[in-house]
CSV table of C-alpha atoms in Angstrom, one decimal:
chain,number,residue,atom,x,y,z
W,977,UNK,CA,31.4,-11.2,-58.9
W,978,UNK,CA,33.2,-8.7,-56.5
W,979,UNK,CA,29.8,-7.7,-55.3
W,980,UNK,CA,28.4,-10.9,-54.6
W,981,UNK,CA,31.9,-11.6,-52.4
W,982,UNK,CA,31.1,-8.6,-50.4
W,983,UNK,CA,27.3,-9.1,-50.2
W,984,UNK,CA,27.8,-12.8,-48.9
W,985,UNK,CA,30.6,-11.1,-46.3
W,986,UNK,CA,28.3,-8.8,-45.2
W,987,UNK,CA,24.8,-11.3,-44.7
W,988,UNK,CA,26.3,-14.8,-43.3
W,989,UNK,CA,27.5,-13.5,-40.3
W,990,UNK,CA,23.8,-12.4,-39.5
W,991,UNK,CA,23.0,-16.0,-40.1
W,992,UNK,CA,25.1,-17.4,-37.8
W,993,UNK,CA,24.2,-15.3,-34.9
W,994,UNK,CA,20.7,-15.6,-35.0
W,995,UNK,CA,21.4,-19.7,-35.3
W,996,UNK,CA,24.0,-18.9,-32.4
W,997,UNK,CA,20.9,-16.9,-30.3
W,998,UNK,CA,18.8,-19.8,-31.2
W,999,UNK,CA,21.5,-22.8,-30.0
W,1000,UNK,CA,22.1,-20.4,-26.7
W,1001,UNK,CA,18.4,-20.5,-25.6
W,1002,UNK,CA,17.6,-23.7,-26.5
W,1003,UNK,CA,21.4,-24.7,-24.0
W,1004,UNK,CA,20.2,-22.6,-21.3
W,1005,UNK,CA,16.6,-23.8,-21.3
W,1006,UNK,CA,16.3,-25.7,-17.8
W,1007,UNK,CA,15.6,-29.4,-18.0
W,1008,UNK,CA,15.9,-32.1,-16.1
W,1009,UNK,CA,17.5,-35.3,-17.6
W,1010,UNK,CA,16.9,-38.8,-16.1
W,1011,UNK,CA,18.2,-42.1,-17.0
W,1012,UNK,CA,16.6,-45.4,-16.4
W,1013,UNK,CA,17.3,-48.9,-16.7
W,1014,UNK,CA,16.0,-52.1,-17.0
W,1015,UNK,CA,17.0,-55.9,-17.0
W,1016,UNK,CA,15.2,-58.7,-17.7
W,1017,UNK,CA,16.3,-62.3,-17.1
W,1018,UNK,CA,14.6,-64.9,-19.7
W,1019,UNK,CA,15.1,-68.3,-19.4
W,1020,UNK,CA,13.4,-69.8,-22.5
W,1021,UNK,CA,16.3,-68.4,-24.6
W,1022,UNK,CA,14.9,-70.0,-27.9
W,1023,UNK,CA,11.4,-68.6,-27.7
W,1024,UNK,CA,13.0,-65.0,-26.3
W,1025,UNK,CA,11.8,-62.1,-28.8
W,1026,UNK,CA,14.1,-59.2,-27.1
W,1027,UNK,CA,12.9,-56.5,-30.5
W,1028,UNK,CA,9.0,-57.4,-28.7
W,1029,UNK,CA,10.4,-56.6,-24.7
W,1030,UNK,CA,12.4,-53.5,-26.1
W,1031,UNK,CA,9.4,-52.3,-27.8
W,1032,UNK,CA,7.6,-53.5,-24.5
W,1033,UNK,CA,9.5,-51.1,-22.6
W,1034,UNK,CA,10.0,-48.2,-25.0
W,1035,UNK,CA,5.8,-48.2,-24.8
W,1036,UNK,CA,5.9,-48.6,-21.3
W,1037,UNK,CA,8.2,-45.5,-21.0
W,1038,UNK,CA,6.2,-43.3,-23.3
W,1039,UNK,CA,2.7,-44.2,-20.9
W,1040,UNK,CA,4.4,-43.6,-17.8
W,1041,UNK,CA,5.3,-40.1,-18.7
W,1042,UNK,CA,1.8,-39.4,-20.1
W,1043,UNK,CA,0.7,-40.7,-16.7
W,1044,UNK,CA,2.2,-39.0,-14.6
W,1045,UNK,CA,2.2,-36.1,-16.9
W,1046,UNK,CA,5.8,-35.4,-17.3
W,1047,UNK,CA,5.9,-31.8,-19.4
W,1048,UNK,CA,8.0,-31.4,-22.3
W,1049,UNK,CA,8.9,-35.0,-21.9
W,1050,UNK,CA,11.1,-36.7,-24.7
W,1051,UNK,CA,12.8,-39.8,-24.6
W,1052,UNK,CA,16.4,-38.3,-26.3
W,1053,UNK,CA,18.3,-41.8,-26.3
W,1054,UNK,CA,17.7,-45.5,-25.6
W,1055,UNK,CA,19.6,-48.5,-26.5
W,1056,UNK,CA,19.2,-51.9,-25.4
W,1057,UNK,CA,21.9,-55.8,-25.3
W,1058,UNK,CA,21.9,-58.8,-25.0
W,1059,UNK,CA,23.8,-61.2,-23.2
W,1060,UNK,CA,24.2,-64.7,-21.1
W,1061,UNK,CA,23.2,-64.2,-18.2
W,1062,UNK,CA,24.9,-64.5,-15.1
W,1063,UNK,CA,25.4,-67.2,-12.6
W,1064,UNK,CA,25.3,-70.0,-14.8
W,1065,UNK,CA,21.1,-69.3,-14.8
W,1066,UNK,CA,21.8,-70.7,-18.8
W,1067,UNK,CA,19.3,-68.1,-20.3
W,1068,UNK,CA,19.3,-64.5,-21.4
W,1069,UNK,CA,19.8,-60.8,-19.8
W,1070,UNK,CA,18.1,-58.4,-22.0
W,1071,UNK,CA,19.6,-54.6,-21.0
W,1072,UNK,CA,17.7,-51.4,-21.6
W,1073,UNK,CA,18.7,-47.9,-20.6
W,1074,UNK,CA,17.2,-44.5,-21.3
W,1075,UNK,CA,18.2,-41.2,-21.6
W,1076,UNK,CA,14.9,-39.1,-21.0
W,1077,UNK,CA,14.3,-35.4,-20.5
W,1078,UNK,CA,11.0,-33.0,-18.9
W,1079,UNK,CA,10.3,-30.1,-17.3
W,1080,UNK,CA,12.7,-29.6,-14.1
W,1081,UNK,CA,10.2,-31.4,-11.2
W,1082,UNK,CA,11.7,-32.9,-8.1
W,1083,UNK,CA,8.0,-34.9,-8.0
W,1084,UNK,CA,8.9,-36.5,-11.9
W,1085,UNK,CA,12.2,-37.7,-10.1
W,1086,UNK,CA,10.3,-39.6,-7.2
W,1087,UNK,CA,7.5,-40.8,-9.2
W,1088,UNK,CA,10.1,-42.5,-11.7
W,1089,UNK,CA,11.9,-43.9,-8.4
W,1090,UNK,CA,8.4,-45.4,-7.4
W,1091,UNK,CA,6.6,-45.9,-10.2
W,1092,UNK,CA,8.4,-46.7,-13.7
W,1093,UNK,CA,9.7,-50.0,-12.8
W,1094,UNK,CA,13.2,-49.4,-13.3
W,1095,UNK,CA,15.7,-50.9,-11.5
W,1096,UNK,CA,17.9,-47.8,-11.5
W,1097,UNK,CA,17.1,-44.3,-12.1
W,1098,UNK,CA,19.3,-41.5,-11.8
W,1099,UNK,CA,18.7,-37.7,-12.7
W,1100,UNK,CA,20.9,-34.6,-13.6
W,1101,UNK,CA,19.6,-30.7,-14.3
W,1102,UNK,CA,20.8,-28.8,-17.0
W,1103,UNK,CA,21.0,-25.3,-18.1
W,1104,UNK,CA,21.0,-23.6,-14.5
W,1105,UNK,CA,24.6,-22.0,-15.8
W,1106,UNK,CA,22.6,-19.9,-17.7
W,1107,UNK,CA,21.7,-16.3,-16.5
W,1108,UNK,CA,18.3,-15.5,-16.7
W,1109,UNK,CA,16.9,-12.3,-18.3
Protein backbone atom coordinates (compact mmCIF):
# COMPACT_ATOMS: atom_id res chain seq x y z
CA UNK A 1 0.00 0.00 0.00
CA UNK A 2 2.96 2.38 0.78
CA UNK A 3 4.12 1.85 -2.76
CA UNK A 4 1.02 2.54 -4.49
CA UNK A 5 0.89 6.06 -2.19
CA UNK A 6 4.24 6.88 -3.61
CA UNK A 7 3.61 5.69 -7.18
CA UNK A 8 0.28 7.75 -7.45
CA UNK A 9 2.54 10.89 -5.79
CA UNK A 10 4.88 10.47 -8.27
CA UNK A 11 2.40 9.95 -11.78
CA UNK A 12 -0.65 12.55 -11.18
CA UNK A 13 1.25 15.43 -11.18
CA UNK A 14 2.35 14.42 -14.88
CA UNK A 15 -1.28 14.30 -15.53
CA UNK A 16 -2.15 17.43 -14.57
CA UNK A 17 0.45 19.26 -16.45
CA UNK A 18 -0.02 17.80 -19.68
CA UNK A 19 -4.03 18.62 -19.09
CA UNK A 20 -2.66 22.08 -17.87
CA UNK A 21 -0.34 22.37 -21.47
CA UNK A 22 -3.46 21.23 -23.14
CA UNK A 23 -6.04 24.06 -21.25
CA UNK A 24 -2.99 26.71 -21.98
CA UNK A 25 -3.05 26.23 -25.73
CA UNK A 26 -6.39 25.80 -26.30
CA UNK A 27 -6.72 29.70 -23.91
CA UNK A 28 -4.23 31.24 -25.93
CA UNK A 29 -5.51 30.04 -29.36
CA UNK A 30 -6.68 33.34 -31.11
CA UNK A 31 -10.38 33.64 -31.87
CA UNK A 32 -12.66 35.97 -32.47
CA UNK A 33 -15.97 35.90 -30.48
CA UNK A 34 -19.17 37.72 -31.82
CA UNK A 35 -22.55 38.02 -30.46
CA UNK A 36 -25.65 38.60 -32.31
CA UNK A 37 -29.13 39.31 -31.76
CA UNK A 38 -32.40 39.15 -32.97
CA UNK A 39 -36.10 40.30 -32.24
CA UNK A 40 -39.07 39.45 -33.70
CA UNK A 41 -42.37 41.13 -33.06
CA UNK A 42 -45.48 38.68 -33.71
CA UNK A 43 -48.82 39.73 -33.53
CA UNK A 44 -50.87 36.63 -33.95
CA UNK A 45 -49.89 35.62 -30.32
CA UNK A 46 -52.17 32.44 -30.29
CA UNK A 47 -50.87 30.92 -33.60
CA UNK A 48 -47.02 32.13 -32.46
CA UNK A 49 -44.68 28.86 -32.51
CA UNK A 50 -41.43 30.70 -30.92
CA UNK A 51 -39.47 26.72 -30.47
CA UNK A 52 -40.13 26.87 -34.83
CA UNK A 53 -38.57 30.86 -35.18
CA UNK A 54 -35.74 29.83 -32.60
CA UNK A 55 -34.98 26.83 -34.53
CA UNK A 56 -35.58 29.31 -37.67
CA UNK A 57 -32.81 31.30 -36.52
CA UNK A 58 -30.35 28.82 -34.99
CA UNK A 59 -30.53 27.27 -38.94
CA UNK A 60 -30.16 30.48 -40.27
CA UNK A 61 -27.04 31.06 -38.10
CA UNK A 62 -25.43 27.79 -38.85
CA UNK A 63 -25.90 28.67 -43.12
CA UNK A 64 -24.66 32.08 -42.81
CA UNK A 65 -21.42 30.89 -41.46
CA UNK A 66 -21.12 28.17 -44.03
CA UNK A 67 -21.70 30.93 -46.45
CA UNK A 68 -19.60 33.12 -45.93
CA UNK A 69 -17.19 30.49 -44.77
CA UNK A 70 -16.45 31.49 -41.32
CA UNK A 71 -13.33 28.95 -40.22
CA UNK A 72 -13.42 27.09 -37.10
CA UNK A 73 -16.88 28.58 -36.62
CA UNK A 74 -19.00 27.28 -33.55
CA UNK A 75 -22.00 28.64 -32.15
CA UNK A 76 -20.65 28.25 -28.10
CA UNK A 77 -24.08 29.72 -26.60
CA UNK A 78 -27.60 30.89 -27.62
CA UNK A 79 -30.65 31.39 -25.60
CA UNK A 80 -33.72 32.91 -26.61
CA UNK A 81 -37.39 34.80 -24.37
CA UNK A 82 -40.31 35.67 -24.64
CA UNK A 83 -42.18 38.56 -23.69
CA UNK A 84 -45.22 41.22 -24.35
CA UNK A 85 -44.23 43.34 -26.43
CA UNK A 86 -43.79 46.82 -26.10
CA UNK A 87 -45.94 49.80 -26.80
CA UNK A 88 -49.15 48.35 -26.18
CA UNK A 89 -48.58 46.55 -29.94
CA UNK A 90 -50.79 43.51 -27.80
CA UNK A 91 -48.59 40.67 -29.37
CA UNK A 92 -45.31 39.00 -28.69
CA UNK A 93 -41.27 39.90 -28.70
CA UNK A 94 -39.43 36.73 -29.23
CA UNK A 95 -35.48 37.50 -28.17
CA UNK A 96 -32.58 35.54 -29.45
CA UNK A 97 -28.92 36.21 -28.80
CA UNK A 98 -25.71 34.25 -29.72
CA UNK A 99 -22.57 33.82 -28.58
CA UNK A 100 -20.48 32.57 -31.73
CA UNK A 101 -16.76 32.02 -32.28
CA UNK A 102 -14.28 31.67 -35.83
CA UNK A 103 -11.13 32.24 -37.02
CA UNK A 104 -9.93 35.96 -36.10
CA UNK A 105 -11.19 37.86 -39.60
CA UNK A 106 -12.02 41.54 -39.56
CA UNK A 107 -14.08 40.57 -43.03
CA UNK A 108 -16.42 37.75 -40.73
CA UNK A 109 -17.11 40.94 -38.53
CA UNK A 110 -18.38 43.14 -41.51
CA UNK A 111 -20.10 40.41 -43.26
CA UNK A 112 -22.13 39.57 -39.95
CA UNK A 113 -22.88 43.50 -39.76
CA UNK A 114 -24.25 43.28 -43.44
CA UNK A 115 -25.34 40.19 -43.93
CA UNK A 116 -26.72 37.92 -40.94
CA UNK A 117 -29.76 39.90 -40.25
CA UNK A 118 -29.13 40.74 -36.84
CA UNK A 119 -30.17 43.66 -35.34
CA UNK A 120 -27.01 43.90 -33.22
CA UNK A 121 -23.74 42.47 -33.53
CA UNK A 122 -20.85 43.05 -31.52
CA UNK A 123 -17.38 41.24 -31.48
CA UNK A 124 -14.35 40.71 -29.01
CA UNK A 125 -10.72 38.85 -29.74
CA UNK A 126 -9.38 36.49 -27.47
CA UNK A 127 -6.15 34.93 -26.69
CA UNK A 128 -3.76 37.81 -28.09
CA UNK A 129 -2.30 37.83 -24.19
CA UNK A 130 -0.70 34.87 -25.08
CA UNK A 131 3.03 34.87 -26.26
CA UNK A 132 3.65 33.19 -29.28
CA UNK A 133 6.39 30.56 -29.76
Amino acid sequence: MKHLITLTLLVAPAFVVADDDKTTKEACKVMDIANISYVENIQAVADADVGAIYKAKTDKVLAFAKEHKLEDFKIISQDASVSANCCGNFGLQVNINYQITYKPSYEAFTALQKYSGSGMVSSYRVGMECDEE
